Amino acid sequence: MEPNAQENAREREALPENASCRCCVVGGGPAGMMLGLLLARAGIDTIVVEKHADFLRDFRGDTIHPSTLEALNDIGLLDEFLKLPHQEARELKARVGDVTIPLADFSHLPTRAKFVAFMPQWDFLDFLAAKAKLYPTFRLMMSTEVIGLIEEGGRVAGVTARTKDGALSIRADLTIGADGRHSRVRQAAGFAPLDIGAPMDVLWFRLSRKADDPLESFGRIDAGQILALINRGEHWQCGYVIAKGSADEIKAKGIGLLRERIATLAPFLADRVAELASVDDVKLLTVAVDRLPLWHRPGLLCIGDSAHAMSPIGGVGINLAIQDAIAAANILARPLLDQQRPPDESLAQVQARREWPTKATQGIQVFLQKNMVARVLAAGGKIEPPWFLRLFIYLPILRRLPARLIGIGVRPERVRAPAISLPSEQ
Ligand SMILES: Cc1cc2nc3c(=O)[nH]c(=O)nc-3n(C[C@H](O)[C@H](O)[C@H](O)COP(=O)(O)OP(=O)(O)OC[C@H]3O[C@@H](n4cnc5c(N)ncnc54)[C@H](O)[C@@H]3O)c2cc1C
């Protein structure tokens, strides 16, 4: 037998055609992996199902916010986590026209880590997966794509999935949809999100970083253009904000135009914009802002992007996803441990707890989209910072508010779900 065939045969033997658990989490993103870890840590038999074979995918946000670091501290993992390679941003600045505005200062946050950590999302997810696997109550099924829900007597009783070896059904007392903004689970449940909309899309790309480049991550805003630059050590992760639906037009004009615009916005990058060989080096993020009116049905709850896709303003999507996971674990661990199917009221409690922070954050994002992003994108001439932004230069105390909103968010969650001892500690 060929080595690959042997490998496949071994995996097939290990993979049950039908599995069951108390909680099946669909999606191994930030929300799903954090919830999987917290439930397994509470002693609840949990399966996380992820359609990809690994966590190594395109850039999709590398920000680990102080609130997430605080949650890792709550479960005793922060020091180990911070040993992984990362960068730390203690403040955020924006350059509007010719004026640099210090927008957010994280140093006053009431958290142990007073910074945003930048780390590839796959390293973060690998870390959560490795910690969750220490618990015998945790199973991670990679390369397993959920295609539907099992419904029985008006309840969701698990999921159907496909693997490279065939169909699989996983029965569960509770199913969690944490499968992102194109959620199959929410679609299968018949949930339709309320589309709030956004005036922009984002083109993402990388440029190399040199030793004498600025240290901090920052935004550059000028006539009709917005460029976000995130210091990732060896490279800059760049986000170029464009008017909604204009990506094809920009790409059709060729990479030369984009190179020119980047060099004008951030002149220190002019010597390396040629690293963008063609428009294929640029990835489009179609910005969506939406939320579900109802996050749950008997036996099913949606969290993270599956319940609410956030605008990229403030880079808080991961933060909210993780906060949902913590709230869900806090509220649902006890009923799951008591060997009950979590009653509808518990699922409604999770929505009630997290819906308000979602609406408030989206409200602020939509306000900024309309009053800043859309205006800047439509502006023709030179941009001047509005008076209220100039106040941030002279009144440092003002920088604490954006730091709080970005770093901790509205209604922060602390881990309160119980914990069992690890087998190694027994
Ligand atoms: C280009 C880009 C840049 C971003 N930048 C930032 C940023 O800087 N900061 C920030 O906070 N947020 C950022 N975001 C948003 C952020 O990625 C999301 O808000 C966050 O990842 C949501 O987490 P989640 O776990 O809810 O969903 P996701 O991260 O989308 O995870 C869902 C998981 O479910 C899996 N899945 C999907 N369907 C199925 C299925 N049928 N069966 C099994 N598994 C399935 C997916 O493979 C995925 O792993 C960015 C997003 C993009 C696309």
JSON list of C-alpha atoms in Angstrom, two decimals, residues 53-163:
[
{"chain": "A", "resi": 53, "resn": "ALA", "atom": "CA", "xyz": [-7.06, 20.57, 7.66]},
{"chain": "A", "resi": 54, "resn": "ASP", "atom": "CA", "xyz": [-5.11, 23.14, 9.69]},
{"chain": "A", "resi": 55, "resn": "PHE", "atom": "CA", "xyz": [-5.36, 26.71, 11.00]},
{"chain": "A", "resi": 56, "resn": "LEU", "atom": "CA", "xyz": [-2.80, 27.95, 8.48]},
{"chain": "A", "resi": 57, "resn": "ARG", "atom": "CA", "xyz": [-4.82, 30.23, 6.27]},
{"chain": "A", "resi": 58, "resn": "ASP", "atom": "CA", "xyz": [-4.71, 33.70, 4.82]},
{"chain": "A", "resi": 59, "resn": "PHE", "atom": "CA", "xyz": [-4.47, 36.71, 7.05]},
{"chain": "A", "resi": 60, "resn": "ARG", "atom": "CA", "xyz": [-7.79, 37.20, 8.79]},
{"chain": "A", "resi": 61, "resn": "GLY", "atom": "CA", "xyz": [-6.87, 39.42, 11.68]},
{"chain": "A", "resi": 62, "resn": "ASP", "atom": "CA", "xyz": [-3.91, 38.92, 13.94]},
{"chain": "A", "resi": 63, "resn": "THR", "atom": "CA", "xyz": [-4.97, 41.07, 16.84]},
{"chain": "A", "resi": 64, "resn": "ILE", "atom": "CA", "xyz": [-5.18, 39.61, 20.34]},
{"chain": "A", "resi": 65, "resn": "HIS", "atom": "CA", "xyz": [-6.82, 42.27, 22.46]},
{"chain": "A", "resi": 66, "resn": "PRO", "atom": "CA", "xyz": [-6.17, 43.01, 26.15]},
{"chain": "A", "resi": 67, "resn": "SER", "atom": "CA", "xyz": [-9.57, 41.47, 27.01]},
{"chain": "A", "resi": 68, "resn": "THR", "atom": "CA", "xyz": [-8.57, 38.20, 25.33]},
{"chain": "A", "resi": 69, "resn": "LEU", "atom": "CA", "xyz": [-5.20, 38.29, 27.10]},
{"chain": "A", "resi": 70, "resn": "GLU", "atom": "CA", "xyz": [-7.13, 38.84, 30.35]},
{"chain": "A", "resi": 71, "resn": "ALA", "atom": "CA", "xyz": [-9.22, 35.75, 29.62]},
{"chain": "A", "resi": 72, "resn": "LEU", "atom": "CA", "xyz": [-6.01, 33.76, 29.06]},
{"chain": "A", "resi": 73, "resn": "ASN", "atom": "CA", "xyz": [-4.80, 35.12, 32.39]},
{"chain": "A", "resi": 74, "resn": "ASP", "atom": "CA", "xyz": [-8.06, 33.98, 34.03]},
{"chain": "A", "resi": 75, "resn": "ILE", "atom": "CA", "xyz": [-7.30, 30.41, 32.97]},
{"chain": "A", "resi": 76, "resn": "GLY", "atom": "CA", "xyz": [-3.61, 30.58, 33.85]},
{"chain": "A", "resi": 77, "resn": "LEU", "atom": "CA", "xyz": [-2.25, 30.57, 30.30]},
{"chain": "A", "resi": 78, "resn": "LEU", "atom": "CA", "xyz": [-1.14, 34.17, 29.74]},
{"chain": "A", "resi": 79, "resn": "ASP", "atom": "CA", "xyz": [2.55, 33.86, 30.63]},
{"chain": "A", "resi": 80, "resn": "GLU", "atom": "CA", "xyz": [3.00, 30.80, 28.43]},
{"chain": "A", "resi": 81, "resn": "PHE", "atom": "CA", "xyz": [1.05, 32.44, 25.59]},
{"chain": "A", "resi": 82, "resn": "LEU", "atom": "CA", "xyz": [3.20, 35.56, 25.63]},
{"chain": "A", "resi": 83, "resn": "LYS", "atom": "CA", "xyz": [6.31, 33.41, 25.12]},
{"chain": "A", "resi": 84, "resn": "LEU", "atom": "CA", "xyz": [5.09, 32.84, 21.54]},
{"chain": "A", "resi": 85, "resn": "PRO", "atom": "CA", "xyz": [6.55, 35.31, 19.01]},
{"chain": "A", "resi": 86, "resn": "HIS", "atom": "CA", "xyz": [4.38, 38.43, 18.83]},
{"chain": "A", "resi": 87, "resn": "GLN", "atom": "CA", "xyz": [4.54, 42.22, 18.64]},
{"chain": "A", "resi": 88, "resn": "GLU", "atom": "CA", "xyz": [2.97, 44.53, 21.22]},
{"chain": "A", "resi": 89, "resn": "ALA", "atom": "CA", "xyz": [1.16, 47.78, 20.43]},
{"chain": "A", "resi": 90, "resn": "ARG", "atom": "CA", "xyz": [0.76, 50.02, 23.47]},
{"chain": "A", "resi": 91, "resn": "GLU", "atom": "CA", "xyz": [-0.73, 52.90, 21.51]},
{"chain": "A", "resi": 92, "resn": "LEU", "atom": "CA", "xyz": [-2.39, 53.47, 18.15]},
{"chain": "A", "resi": 93, "resn": "LYS", "atom": "CA", "xyz": [-1.84, 56.52, 15.96]},
{"chain": "A", "resi": 94, "resn": "ALA", "atom": "CA", "xyz": [-3.43, 57.86, 12.79]},
{"chain": "A", "resi": 95, "resn": "ARG", "atom": "CA", "xyz": [-1.93, 60.35, 10.38]},
{"chain": "A", "resi": 96, "resn": "VAL", "atom": "CA", "xyz": [-4.71, 62.54, 9.02]},
{"chain": "A", "resi": 97, "resn": "GLY", "atom": "CA", "xyz": [-3.44, 64.78, 6.21]},
{"chain": "A", "resi": 98, "resn": "ASP", "atom": "CA", "xyz": [-0.15, 66.06, 7.63]},
{"chain": "A", "resi": 99, "resn": "VAL", "atom": "CA", "xyz": [-1.09, 65.75, 11.30]},
{"chain": "A", "resi": 100, "resn": "THR", "atom": "CA", "xyz": [-0.29, 62.72, 13.50]},
{"chain": "A", "resi": 101, "resn": "ILE", "atom": "CA", "xyz": [-3.02, 62.00, 16.05]},
{"chain": "A", "resi": 102, "resn": "PRO", "atom": "CA", "xyz": [-2.35, 59.64, 18.99]},
{"chain": "A", "resi": 103, "resn": "LEU", "atom": "CA", "xyz": [-5.74, 57.91, 19.07]},
{"chain": "A", "resi": 104, "resn": "ALA", "atom": "CA", "xyz": [-5.55, 55.20, 21.70]},
{"chain": "A", "resi": 105, "resn": "ASP", "atom": "CA", "xyz": [-3.33, 54.65, 24.74]},
{"chain": "A", "resi": 106, "resn": "PHE", "atom": "CA", "xyz": [-3.67, 51.16, 26.25]},
{"chain": "A", "resi": 107, "resn": "SER", "atom": "CA", "xyz": [-1.35, 51.80, 29.20]},
{"chain": "A", "resi": 108, "resn": "HIS", "atom": "CA", "xyz": [-4.23, 52.74, 31.57]},
{"chain": "A", "resi": 109, "resn": "LEU", "atom": "CA", "xyz": [-6.41, 49.68, 30.96]},
{"chain": "A", "resi": 110, "resn": "PRO", "atom": "CA", "xyz": [-7.43, 47.74, 34.07]},
{"chain": "A", "resi": 111, "resn": "THR", "atom": "CA", "xyz": [-5.99, 44.53, 32.58]},
{"chain": "A", "resi": 112, "resn": "ARG", "atom": "CA", "xyz": [-2.75, 42.69, 33.24]},
{"chain": "A", "resi": 113, "resn": "ALA", "atom": "CA", "xyz": [-1.56, 43.07, 29.64]},
{"chain": "A", "resi": 114, "resn": "LYS", "atom": "CA", "xyz": [-1.85, 46.72, 28.66]},
{"chain": "A", "resi": 115, "resn": "PHE", "atom": "CA", "xyz": [-1.30, 46.23, 24.94]},
{"chain": "A", "resi": 116, "resn": "VAL", "atom": "CA", "xyz": [-2.73, 44.64, 21.81]},
{"chain": "A", "resi": 117, "resn": "ALA", "atom": "CA", "xyz": [-0.63, 41.62, 20.86]},
{"chain": "A", "resi": 118, "resn": "PHE", "atom": "CA", "xyz": [-0.14, 40.93, 17.16]},
{"chain": "A", "resi": 119, "resn": "MET", "atom": "CA", "xyz": [0.32, 37.25, 16.42]},
{"chain": "A", "resi": 120, "resn": "PRO", "atom": "CA", "xyz": [-0.60, 35.16, 13.36]},
{"chain": "A", "resi": 121, "resn": "GLN", "atom": "CA", "xyz": [-4.12, 33.88, 14.03]},
{"chain": "A", "resi": 122, "resn": "TRP", "atom": "CA", "xyz": [-3.01, 30.29, 13.33]},
{"chain": "A", "resi": 123, "resn": "ASP", "atom": "CA", "xyz": [-0.46, 30.46, 16.18]},
{"chain": "A", "resi": 124, "resn": "PHE", "atom": "CA", "xyz": [-3.20, 31.65, 18.52]},
{"chain": "A", "resi": 125, "resn": "LEU", "atom": "CA", "xyz": [-5.60, 28.89, 17.38]},
{"chain": "A", "resi": 126, "resn": "ASP", "atom": "CA", "xyz": [-2.86, 26.24, 17.54]},
{"chain": "A", "resi": 127, "resn": "PHE", "atom": "CA", "xyz": [-2.16, 27.35, 21.11]},
{"chain": "A", "resi": 128, "resn": "LEU", "atom": "CA", "xyz": [-5.84, 27.08, 22.12]},
{"chain": "A", "resi": 129, "resn": "ALA", "atom": "CA", "xyz": [-6.11, 23.68, 20.41]},
{"chain": "A", "resi": 130, "resn": "ALA", "atom": "CA", "xyz": [-2.98, 22.35, 22.14]},
{"chain": "A", "resi": 131, "resn": "LYS", "atom": "CA", "xyz": [-4.30, 23.46, 25.54]},
{"chain": "A", "resi": 132, "resn": "ALA", "atom": "CA", "xyz": [-7.78, 22.03, 24.88]},
{"chain": "A", "resi": 133, "resn": "LYS", "atom": "CA", "xyz": [-6.32, 18.67, 23.81]},
{"chain": "A", "resi": 134, "resn": "LEU", "atom": "CA", "xyz": [-4.85, 18.23, 27.28]},
{"chain": "A", "resi": 135, "resn": "TYR", "atom": "CA", "xyz": [-8.40, 17.55, 28.51]},
{"chain": "A", "resi": 136, "resn": "PRO", "atom": "CA", "xyz": [-9.84, 14.09, 27.84]},
{"chain": "A", "resi": 137, "resn": "THR", "atom": "CA", "xyz": [-13.20, 15.80, 27.35]},
{"chain": "A", "resi": 138, "resn": "PHE", "atom": "CA", "xyz": [-12.01, 17.53, 24.16]},
{"chain": "A", "resi": 139, "resn": "ARG", "atom": "CA", "xyz": [-12.02, 16.24, 20.59]},
{"chain": "A", "resi": 140, "resn": "LEU", "atom": "CA", "xyz": [-11.02, 18.26, 17.52]},
{"chain": "A", "resi": 141, "resn": "MET", "atom": "CA", "xyz": [-12.17, 16.98, 14.14]},
{"chain": "A", "resi": 142, "resn": "MET", "atom": "CA", "xyz": [-10.26, 18.72, 11.39]},
{"chain": "A", "resi": 143, "resn": "SER", "atom": "CA", "xyz": [-11.06, 18.35, 7.66]},
{"chain": "A", "resi": 144, "resn": "THR", "atom": "CA", "xyz": [-14.68, 17.85, 8.65]},
{"chain": "A", "resi": 145, "resn": "GLU", "atom": "CA", "xyz": [-17.23, 20.13, 7.03]},
{"chain": "A", "resi": 146, "resn": "VAL", "atom": "CA", "xyz": [-20.67, 20.46, 8.56]},
{"chain": "A", "resi": 147, "resn": "ILE", "atom": "CA", "xyz": [-23.33, 20.35, 5.87]},
{"chain": "A", "resi": 148, "resn": "GLY", "atom": "CA", "xyz": [-26.56, 20.19, 7.84]},
{"chain": "A", "resi": 149, "resn": "LEU", "atom": "CA", "xyz": [-28.33, 19.90, 11.17]},
{"chain": "A", "resi": 150, "resn": "ILE", "atom": "CA", "xyz": [-29.94, 16.84, 12.71]},
{"chain": "A", "resi": 151, "resn": "GLU", "atom": "CA", "xyz": [-33.42, 17.83, 13.88]},
{"chain": "A", "resi": 152, "resn": "GLU", "atom": "CA", "xyz": [-35.57, 15.75, 16.20]},
{"chain": "A", "resi": 153, "resn": "GLY", "atom": "CA", "xyz": [-38.84, 16.67, 17.85]},
{"chain": "A", "resi": 154, "resn": "GLY", "atom": "CA", "xyz": [-38.40, 20.37, 17.13]},
{"chain": "A", "resi": 155, "resn": "ARG", "atom": "CA", "xyz": [-34.84, 20.42, 18.53]},
{"chain": "A", "resi": 156, "resn": "VAL", "atom": "CA", "xyz": [-31.45, 20.53, 16.89]},
{"chain": "A", "resi": 157, "resn": "ALA", "atom": "CA", "xyz": [-29.82, 17.29, 17.96]},
{"chain": "A", "resi": 158, "resn": "GLY", "atom": "CA", "xyz": [-26.43, 17.55, 16.22]},
{"chain": "A", "resi": 159, "resn": "VAL", "atom": "CA", "xyz": [-24.90, 17.94, 12.78]},
{"chain": "A", "resi": 160, "resn": "THR", "atom": "CA", "xyz": [-24.20, 16.04, 9.62]},
{"chain": "A", "resi": 161, "resn": "ALA", "atom": "CA", "xyz": [-20.79, 16.47, 8.10]},
{"chain": "A", "resi": 162, "resn": "ARG", "atom": "CA", "xyz": [-18.58, 15.27, 5.28]},
{"chain": "A", "resi": 163, "resn": "THR", "atom": "CA", "xyz": [-15.00, 14.18, 5.57]}
]
